[in-house]
Amino acid sequence: MSRFFDNPYDEYNESIHGTETTTIVNKDLVVQLVKDFTATILTETKKSNYKLRDDLYVGEAGIAFMFWKLSRSREFKHLFPCLEHASSYIQRAYEISESKPSEDSSSIAAFLCGKSGINAVSAVISHDLGNHDESRRLIADFLKGHVICNDNCKADEMLVGRAGYLSGAYWLNQSLPTKPIKNEVIQDVCQTIIKRGRGYSRARRYPLPLMYAYHESDYLGAAHGLCAILHMLLESPWFMKIGCEFNNISVTKLNDIKASVEHFLLIQDADGNFPTKYYNSNKKLIHWCHGCAGVIYLLAKAYLIFNEDKYLEAARKCADLIWGQGLLRKGPGICHGVAGNGYAFLLMFRLTRENKYLYRAAKFMEFLTTDTFKNGARKPDRPYSLYEGLAGTVCFLVDLLQPSVAHFPFMDVFDVKYNEI
């Protein structure tokens, strides 16, 4: 069976589909879906057979994040007691975390699948509830991961490694007015990432300056691989513009990062996709976690920083392939589902302001309501979670109604995420 459903929709036509957001996106349908999905999450996560986990990726912290996102949405913040629900779910995350056996210290730095993600989301929820002392305490707990990143952390990728920790640091600086994570902390983690990438690439004789492995596999995708690691480096204060120069980055670091980014253009295939691993990959996946739906964020960030059209053109090729083959049978989620691929179109809409991308995102939303999807898609293992299930889908729906600020969770390419000089 194919990994994806055939796309039943016509391409965008301005004369048919209009040019205003209100005509391209069916607001009433989006609102109803958010109500329905949120009600399902609230009901199903209270049942005795609900599988508990603590983290952002597929646990209670991810559902807390969803409610926090609803609380900051003009359209949805009054539909539910959002912050109260967010606080309740994040408390459940802590209860689950504290009941687990003692873990490796590296879990303190893990963001999507570890303690630093729980601390970060809890800090922002506490801030928005007015509990500022508690928020500062939780930020201090998050910063304990900085030491782990320098010493004991064995991974550099997004789910449990240094890139994920950086994404959490950036998100805290986006979400809190004080921008609590100092530039020195961010640059310190980036230094470690560069050192490890150089060492691994030299040892394995890779043809690019920076390379990384996760569980002895040379992954390229956003969940475990090179593209998200490079993306997080590009978000750092090193790429703050000071006049015509970047800030406090050596020529060798700049050359190593840029050459590694440019290498991605060489491995994009004619269809627009990327292999899951650098060597010995025979999979053609179109997910956020593996394939072009995750690499597109690196390409967009590179375009914004280096202002070279080749990155935008590569991102367009990704988006066209996602439009043709991105209605995934794996479910509605953002890691490897329809909503995650829909997020790529919201990225492209912000990047280009071309209505065809907003239209494509809206059609991916509409597909979730079809009998084809309801009867043919798989039920994820964690069907109410942020990355596999409905919580992430709700985030996508919220962003459909605010496309000028929409972004995939913890992967925004637009905002400044450090303290500017």
Short mmCIF file of C-alpha atoms in Angstrom, two decimals:
data_model
loop_
_atom_site.label_atom_id
_atom_site.label_comp_id
_atom_site.label_asym_id
_atom_site.label_seq_id
_atom_site.Cartn_x
_atom_site.Cartn_y
_atom_site.Cartn_z
CA MET A 1 0.00 0.00 0.00
CA SER A 2 1.17 3.52 -0.77
CA ARG A 3 2.44 5.61 2.13
CA PHE A 4 0.12 8.43 1.09
CA PHE A 5 -3.35 9.14 -0.24
CA ASP A 6 -3.77 10.57 -3.71
CA ASN A 7 -4.26 14.32 -3.53
CA PRO A 8 -7.86 14.97 -4.71
CA TYR A 9 -7.59 18.77 -4.88
CA ASP A 10 -7.06 21.10 -7.80
CA GLU A 11 -4.12 23.48 -7.69
CA TYR A 12 -4.75 27.01 -6.45
CA ASN A 13 -6.54 29.32 -8.89
CA GLU A 14 -6.89 32.93 -7.82
CA SER A 15 -10.06 33.52 -9.83
CA ILE A 16 -11.75 30.49 -8.25
CA HIS A 17 -10.36 30.38 -4.73
CA GLY A 18 -9.96 34.09 -4.06
CA THR A 19 -7.11 36.09 -2.63
CA GLU A 20 -8.24 36.80 0.93
CA THR A 21 -7.42 34.61 3.89
CA THR A 22 -11.11 34.52 4.80
CA THR A 23 -11.98 32.97 1.44
CA ILE A 24 -9.02 30.58 1.24
CA VAL A 25 -9.35 29.14 4.76
CA ASN A 26 -12.72 27.86 6.01
CA LYS A 27 -12.67 29.47 9.45
CA ASP A 28 -15.90 27.84 10.65
CA LEU A 29 -14.55 24.39 9.84
CA VAL A 30 -11.24 25.12 11.58
CA VAL A 31 -13.02 26.32 14.74
CA GLN A 32 -15.27 23.26 14.79
CA LEU A 33 -12.34 20.89 14.35
CA VAL A 34 -10.45 22.56 17.20
CA LYS A 35 -13.49 22.21 19.44
CA ASP A 36 -14.00 18.57 18.48
CA PHE A 37 -10.35 17.52 18.74
CA THR A 38 -9.83 19.33 22.04
CA ALA A 39 -12.96 17.76 23.52
CA THR A 40 -11.67 14.35 22.42
CA ILE A 41 -8.29 14.96 24.04
CA LEU A 42 -9.89 16.06 27.31
CA THR A 43 -12.16 13.02 27.38
CA GLU A 44 -9.76 10.32 26.25
CA THR A 45 -6.81 11.35 28.42
CA LYS A 46 -8.94 10.89 31.53
CA LYS A 47 -9.74 7.24 30.80
CA SER A 48 -8.13 4.47 32.81
CA ASN A 49 -6.60 2.79 29.73
CA TYR A 50 -4.89 5.97 28.54
CA LYS A 51 -1.14 5.38 28.08
CA LEU A 52 0.73 7.90 30.20
CA ARG A 53 4.03 9.49 29.29
CA ASP A 54 5.61 12.69 30.52
CA ASP A 55 7.41 14.33 27.60
CA LEU A 56 6.66 16.88 24.90
CA TYR A 57 6.94 14.44 22.05
CA VAL A 58 4.08 12.07 22.91
CA GLY A 59 3.30 12.82 26.57
CA GLU A 60 1.41 15.13 28.88
CA ALA A 61 3.82 18.04 28.44
CA GLY A 62 2.93 18.15 24.76
CA ILE A 63 -0.78 18.44 25.54
CA ALA A 64 0.08 21.18 28.03
CA PHE A 65 1.90 22.99 25.21
CA MET A 66 -1.20 22.72 23.02
CA PHE A 67 -3.39 24.35 25.67
CA TRP A 68 -0.76 27.05 26.17
CA LYS A 69 -0.85 27.74 22.44
CA LEU A 70 -4.65 27.98 22.55
CA SER A 71 -4.33 30.45 25.43
CA ARG A 72 -2.35 32.83 23.21
CA SER A 73 -4.75 32.61 20.28
CA ARG A 74 -7.25 35.40 19.78
CA GLU A 75 -9.70 32.97 18.20
CA PHE A 76 -9.56 30.20 20.79
CA LYS A 77 -8.40 31.48 24.17
CA HIS A 78 -11.97 32.03 25.39
CA LEU A 79 -13.28 28.61 24.30
CA PHE A 80 -11.59 26.72 27.15
CA PRO A 81 -9.91 27.46 30.48
CA CYS A 82 -6.68 27.06 28.51
CA LEU A 83 -4.03 27.91 31.09
CA GLU A 84 -5.79 25.91 33.76
CA HIS A 85 -5.78 22.86 31.49
CA ALA A 86 -2.15 23.55 30.55
CA SER A 87 -1.20 23.70 34.22
CA SER A 88 -3.04 20.46 34.96
CA TYR A 89 -1.34 18.53 32.15
CA ILE A 90 2.12 19.84 32.95
CA GLN A 91 1.61 18.80 36.59
CA ARG A 92 0.72 15.32 35.38
CA ALA A 93 3.92 15.32 33.35
CA TYR A 94 5.95 16.05 36.48
CA GLU A 95 4.13 13.34 38.45
CA ILE A 96 4.92 10.77 35.75
CA SER A 97 8.51 11.95 35.47
CA GLU A 98 9.11 11.75 39.20
CA SER A 99 7.63 8.24 39.40
CA LYS A 100 10.08 6.87 36.83
CA PRO A 101 13.29 5.06 37.82
CA SER A 102 16.42 7.17 37.94
CA GLU A 103 17.51 8.05 34.43
CA ASP A 104 20.79 8.87 32.78
CA SER A 105 21.79 12.46 33.52
CA SER A 106 21.57 13.29 29.80
CA SER A 107 17.77 13.19 30.10
CA ILE A 108 18.03 16.50 32.01
CA ALA A 109 19.13 18.17 28.76
CA ALA A 110 16.73 16.30 26.45
CA PHE A 111 14.04 18.64 25.17
CA LEU A 112 11.35 16.84 23.15
CA CYS A 113 11.83 13.56 25.02
CA GLY A 114 13.16 14.68 28.38
CA LYS A 115 13.12 16.94 31.40
CA SER A 116 14.26 20.22 29.83
CA GLY A 117 11.17 20.31 27.64
CA ILE A 118 8.88 19.82 30.61
CA ASN A 119 10.71 22.55 32.52
CA ALA A 120 10.58 25.00 29.61
CA VAL A 121 6.85 24.61 28.96
CA SER A 122 6.09 24.74 32.66
CA ALA A 123 8.14 27.96 33.00
CA VAL A 124 6.12 29.69 30.29
CA ILE A 125 2.79 28.47 31.66
CA SER A 126 3.77 29.69 35.14
CA HIS A 127 4.75 33.07 33.72
CA ASP A 128 1.42 33.45 31.91
CA LEU A 129 -0.43 32.52 35.10
CA GLY A 130 1.45 35.29 36.92
CA ASN A 131 3.65 32.91 38.97
CA HIS A 132 6.90 34.69 38.11
CA ASP A 133 9.01 33.29 40.97
CA GLU A 134 8.04 29.77 39.95
CA SER A 135 8.81 30.59 36.34
CA ARG A 136 12.31 31.78 37.25
CA ARG A 137 12.91 28.61 39.29
CA LEU A 138 11.91 26.46 36.34
CA ILE A 139 14.19 28.40 34.01
CA ALA A 140 17.02 27.71 36.44
CA ASP A 141 16.12 24.00 36.23
CA PHE A 142 16.15 24.22 32.43
CA LEU A 143 19.62 25.77 32.56
CA LYS A 144 20.96 22.72 34.39
CA GLY A 145 20.82 21.07 30.99
CA HIS A 146 23.50 23.47 29.77
CA VAL A 147 26.11 21.72 31.89
CA ILE A 148 24.93 18.32 30.66
CA CYS A 149 25.20 19.50 27.04
CA ASN A 150 28.87 20.28 27.58
CA ASP A 151 29.76 17.10 29.45
CA ASN A 152 27.48 14.06 29.50
CA CYS A 153 25.08 14.38 26.59
CA LYS A 154 25.81 11.73 23.98
CA ALA A 155 23.53 13.05 21.21
CA ASP A 156 23.34 16.17 19.08
CA GLU A 157 19.90 15.69 17.44
CA MET A 158 16.47 17.17 18.19
CA LEU A 159 14.63 14.63 20.33
CA VAL A 160 17.18 14.02 23.08
CA GLY A 161 20.30 15.93 22.07
CA ARG A 162 21.91 19.36 21.92
CA ALA A 163 19.90 20.65 18.94
CA GLY A 164 16.72 19.97 20.88
CA TYR A 165 18.09 21.79 23.91
CA LEU A 166 18.86 24.78 21.69
CA SER A 167 15.34 24.72 20.26
CA GLY A 168 14.02 24.93 23.82
CA ALA A 169 16.34 27.82 24.64
CA TYR A 170 15.19 29.67 21.53
CA TRP A 171 11.53 29.02 22.32
CA LEU A 172 11.92 30.35 25.87
CA ASN A 173 13.47 33.53 24.47
CA GLN A 174 10.59 33.85 22.00
CA SER A 175 7.91 33.22 24.58
CA LEU A 176 9.13 35.25 27.57
CA PRO A 177 9.71 39.01 27.40
CA THR A 178 12.94 38.82 29.41
CA LYS A 179 14.64 36.47 26.89
CA PRO A 180 16.04 34.52 29.85
CA ILE A 181 18.59 32.32 28.04
CA LYS A 182 21.79 34.30 27.57
CA ASN A 183 23.67 34.40 24.30
CA GLU A 184 26.71 32.89 26.00
CA VAL A 185 24.76 29.77 26.94
CA ILE A 186 23.49 29.33 23.38
CA GLN A 187 26.92 29.89 21.84
CA ASP A 188 28.52 27.52 24.31
CA VAL A 189 26.24 24.68 23.20
CA CYS A 190 26.83 25.60 19.56
CA GLN A 191 30.60 25.39 20.12
CA THR A 192 30.22 21.85 21.42
CA ILE A 193 28.03 20.89 18.47
CA ILE A 194 30.59 22.25 15.99
CA LYS A 195 33.45 20.43 17.70
CA ARG A 196 31.59 17.12 17.72
CA GLY A 197 30.45 17.50 14.12
CA ARG A 198 33.95 18.21 12.88
CA GLY A 199 35.41 15.29 14.79
CA TYR A 200 32.83 12.77 13.58
CA SER A 201 33.04 13.95 9.97
CA ARG A 202 36.84 13.68 9.93
CA ALA A 203 36.83 10.28 11.61
CA ARG A 204 34.34 8.86 9.11
CA ARG A 205 35.73 10.79 6.12
CA TYR A 206 32.50 12.47 5.15
CA PRO A 207 32.60 14.90 2.22
CA LEU A 208 31.10 17.72 4.29
CA PRO A 209 32.65 19.53 7.27
CA LEU A 210 30.00 18.67 9.89
CA MET A 211 28.30 15.32 10.38
CA TYR A 212 26.61 13.53 13.27
CA ALA A 213 25.27 10.10 14.17
CA TYR A 214 22.40 8.91 16.31
CA HIS A 215 22.45 5.25 17.37
CA GLU A 216 25.28 4.76 14.86
CA SER A 217 23.12 5.96 11.96
CA ASP A 218 23.97 9.00 9.84
CA TYR A 219 20.45 10.45 9.81
CA LEU A 220 19.63 13.56 7.78
CA GLY A 221 16.03 14.33 8.81
CA ALA A 222 14.72 16.78 11.38
CA ALA A 223 14.01 14.36 14.23
CA HIS A 224 17.43 12.73 14.54
CA GLY A 225 19.59 14.16 11.83
CA LEU A 226 21.83 16.77 10.34
CA CYS A 227 19.25 19.21 8.95
CA ALA A 228 17.78 20.23 12.32
CA ILE A 229 21.23 20.43 13.91
CA LEU A 230 22.35 22.87 11.21
CA HIS A 231 19.08 24.76 11.52
CA MET A 232 19.64 25.29 15.24
CA LEU A 233 23.18 26.55 14.56
CA LEU A 234 21.78 29.07 12.07
CA GLU A 235 19.36 30.37 14.72
CA SER A 236 22.23 31.27 17.04
CA PRO A 237 23.59 34.74 17.91
CA TRP A 238 26.51 33.97 15.59
CA PHE A 239 24.20 34.89 12.70
CA MET A 240 23.12 38.23 14.11
CA LYS A 241 23.94 40.86 11.50
CA ILE A 242 26.33 43.56 12.71
CA GLY A 243 26.52 45.92 9.76
CA CYS A 244 27.49 43.67 6.86
CA GLU A 245 29.07 40.99 9.03
CA PHE A 246 27.82 38.19 11.24
CA ASN A 247 28.38 38.45 14.98
CA ASN A 248 31.36 36.82 16.67
CA ILE A 249 31.66 33.80 14.38
CA SER A 250 35.04 32.77 13.02
CA VAL A 251 35.56 32.30 9.31
CA THR A 252 36.19 28.59 9.81
CA LYS A 253 32.94 28.06 11.73
CA LEU A 254 30.97 30.07 9.18
CA ASN A 255 32.53 28.14 6.30
CA ASP A 256 31.91 24.77 7.97
CA ILE A 257 28.25 25.53 8.67
CA LYS A 258 27.52 27.04 5.26
CA ALA A 259 29.35 24.30 3.36
CA SER A 260 27.36 21.68 5.26
CA VAL A 261 24.09 23.48 4.46
CA GLU A 262 25.05 23.76 0.80
CA HIS A 263 25.73 20.04 0.74
CA PHE A 264 22.02 19.46 1.31
CA LEU A 265 21.33 21.00 -2.08
CA LEU A 266 23.57 18.37 -3.68
CA ILE A 267 21.65 15.45 -2.20
CA GLN A 268 18.14 16.71 -2.99
CA ASP A 269 16.74 14.38 -5.66
CA ALA A 270 14.94 15.38 -8.83
CA ASP A 271 11.55 15.08 -7.11
CA GLY A 272 12.61 17.38 -4.28
CA ASN A 273 13.14 14.83 -1.53
CA PHE A 274 16.09 13.79 0.64
CA PRO A 275 17.21 10.35 1.84
CA THR A 276 16.66 9.40 5.47
CA LYS A 277 20.38 8.62 5.97
CA TYR A 278 23.52 9.77 4.22
CA TYR A 279 24.57 6.25 3.31
CA ASN A 280 22.58 3.08 2.68
CA SER A 281 19.15 4.72 2.62
CA ASN A 282 16.48 3.26 0.38
CA LYS A 283 13.51 5.02 1.98
CA LYS A 284 11.58 7.84 0.36
CA LEU A 285 9.81 9.39 3.32
CA ILE A 286 7.98 12.72 3.20
CA HIS A 287 7.69 13.46 6.90
CA TRP A 288 8.86 16.16 9.28
CA CYS A 289 11.00 13.56 11.03
CA HIS A 290 12.56 12.15 7.83
CA GLY A 291 12.59 13.75 4.40
CA CYS A 292 11.82 17.06 2.78
CA ALA A 293 9.04 18.15 5.17
CA GLY A 294 11.70 18.62 7.85
CA VAL A 295 14.60 19.77 5.67
CA ILE A 296 12.44 22.62 4.33
CA TYR A 297 12.97 24.52 7.62
CA LEU A 298 16.74 24.44 7.18
CA LEU A 299 16.40 25.64 3.58
CA ALA A 300 14.08 28.47 4.61
CA LYS A 301 16.42 29.61 7.37
CA ALA A 302 19.41 29.47 5.03
CA TYR A 303 17.51 31.58 2.50
CA LEU A 304 16.70 34.20 5.13
CA ILE A 305 20.30 34.38 6.37
CA PHE A 306 22.32 34.07 3.17
CA ASN A 307 19.74 35.59 0.77
CA GLU A 308 20.58 33.13 -1.99
CA ASP A 309 17.74 32.05 -4.27
CA LYS A 310 19.00 28.49 -4.53
CA TYR A 311 17.70 27.78 -1.03
CA LEU A 312 14.25 29.17 -1.84
CA GLU A 313 14.08 27.13 -5.04
CA ALA A 314 15.02 23.97 -3.15
CA ALA A 315 12.30 24.75 -0.59
CA ARG A 316 9.77 25.19 -3.41
CA LYS A 317 10.68 21.74 -4.73
CA CYS A 318 10.07 20.32 -1.25
CA ALA A 319 6.69 22.02 -1.04
CA ASP A 320 5.61 20.77 -4.46
CA LEU A 321 6.49 17.19 -3.54
CA ILE A 322 4.64 17.50 -0.22
CA TRP A 323 1.57 18.76 -2.10
CA GLY A 324 1.64 15.72 -4.36
CA GLN A 325 2.58 13.01 -1.85
CA GLY A 326 2.14 14.48 1.62
CA LEU A 327 -1.36 13.31 2.58
CA LEU A 328 0.08 10.57 4.75
CA ARG A 329 -1.70 7.41 5.82
CA LYS A 330 0.17 7.42 9.14
CA GLY A 331 -2.34 9.81 10.71
CA PRO A 332 -3.04 13.45 11.50
CA GLY A 333 0.07 14.31 13.52
CA ILE A 334 2.95 16.70 12.98
CA CYS A 335 5.92 14.31 13.14
CA HIS A 336 4.80 11.97 10.39
CA GLY A 337 1.26 12.98 9.50
CA VAL A 338 -0.96 15.28 7.50
CA ALA A 339 -0.76 18.28 9.86
CA GLY A 340 3.04 18.17 9.95
CA ASN A 341 3.17 18.31 6.17
CA GLY A 342 0.55 21.05 6.16
CA TYR A 343 2.86 23.11 8.35
CA ALA A 344 5.41 23.20 5.49
CA PHE A 345 2.90 25.20 3.44
CA LEU A 346 2.37 27.68 6.27
CA LEU A 347 6.14 28.13 6.35
CA MET A 348 6.21 28.79 2.61
CA PHE A 349 3.30 31.22 2.87
CA ARG A 350 5.19 33.30 5.42
CA LEU A 351 8.36 33.07 3.36
CA THR A 352 6.83 34.07 0.00
CA ARG A 353 3.37 35.55 0.78
CA GLU A 354 2.06 33.46 -2.10
CA ASN A 355 -1.56 32.44 -1.55
CA LYS A 356 -1.11 29.06 -3.18
CA TYR A 357 0.73 27.87 -0.09
CA LEU A 358 -2.00 29.00 2.29
CA TYR A 359 -4.51 27.27 0.01
CA ARG A 360 -2.49 24.06 0.14
CA ALA A 361 -2.37 24.18 3.94
CA ALA A 362 -6.14 24.72 4.03
CA LYS A 363 -6.73 21.73 1.78
CA PHE A 364 -4.60 19.50 4.00
CA MET A 365 -6.82 20.63 6.88
CA GLU A 366 -9.96 19.81 4.89
CA PHE A 367 -8.63 16.36 4.03
CA LEU A 368 -8.72 15.47 7.73
CA THR A 369 -12.53 15.67 7.54
CA THR A 370 -12.94 13.34 4.54
CA ASP A 371 -14.20 9.77 4.71
CA THR A 372 -11.10 8.77 2.76
CA PHE A 373 -8.88 9.90 5.60
CA LYS A 374 -11.14 8.78 8.45
CA ASN A 375 -11.50 5.28 7.01
CA GLY A 376 -8.02 4.85 5.55
CA ALA A 377 -5.57 6.46 7.97
CA ARG A 378 -3.85 4.59 10.76
CA LYS A 379 -4.45 5.40 14.40
CA PRO A 380 -1.16 6.55 15.95
CA ASP A 381 0.25 4.78 19.00
CA ARG A 382 -0.26 8.02 20.99
CA PRO A 383 -3.33 9.43 19.25
CA TYR A 384 -3.79 12.53 21.46
CA SER A 385 -0.16 13.62 21.70
CA LEU A 386 1.69 16.64 20.32
CA TYR A 387 3.88 14.96 17.72
CA GLU A 388 1.89 11.85 16.77
CA GLY A 389 -1.69 12.84 17.43
CA LEU A 390 -4.44 15.40 17.82
CA ALA A 391 -2.63 17.89 20.07
CA GLY A 392 -0.21 18.71 17.26
CA THR A 393 -3.08 18.80 14.79
CA VAL A 394 -4.83 21.40 16.97
CA CYS A 395 -1.66 23.53 16.88
CA PHE A 396 -1.69 23.37 13.08
CA LEU A 397 -5.36 24.39 13.01
CA VAL A 398 -4.73 27.32 15.34
CA ASP A 399 -1.95 28.49 13.04
CA LEU A 400 -4.18 28.24 9.97
CA LEU A 401 -6.18 31.15 11.39
CA GLN A 402 -3.05 33.20 12.14
CA PRO A 403 -0.83 32.38 9.14
CA SER A 404 1.25 35.55 9.40
CA VAL A 405 2.79 34.22 12.64
CA ALA A 406 2.34 30.46 12.10
CA HIS A 407 5.22 28.10 12.78
CA PHE A 408 5.88 24.45 13.49
CA PRO A 409 6.37 23.93 17.25
CA PHE A 410 9.90 24.85 18.33
CA MET A 411 11.03 25.30 14.69
CA ASP A 412 10.23 28.92 13.84
CA VAL A 413 12.65 30.41 11.30
CA PHE A 414 11.54 34.04 11.52
CA ASP A 415 11.73 35.46 15.05
CA VAL A 416 14.90 36.62 16.77
CA LYS A 417 15.64 34.12 19.53
CA TYR A 418 18.63 35.66 21.25
CA ASN A 419 19.46 38.87 23.06
CA GLU A 420 20.35 41.47 20.46
CA ILE A 421 23.35 43.71 21.06
#
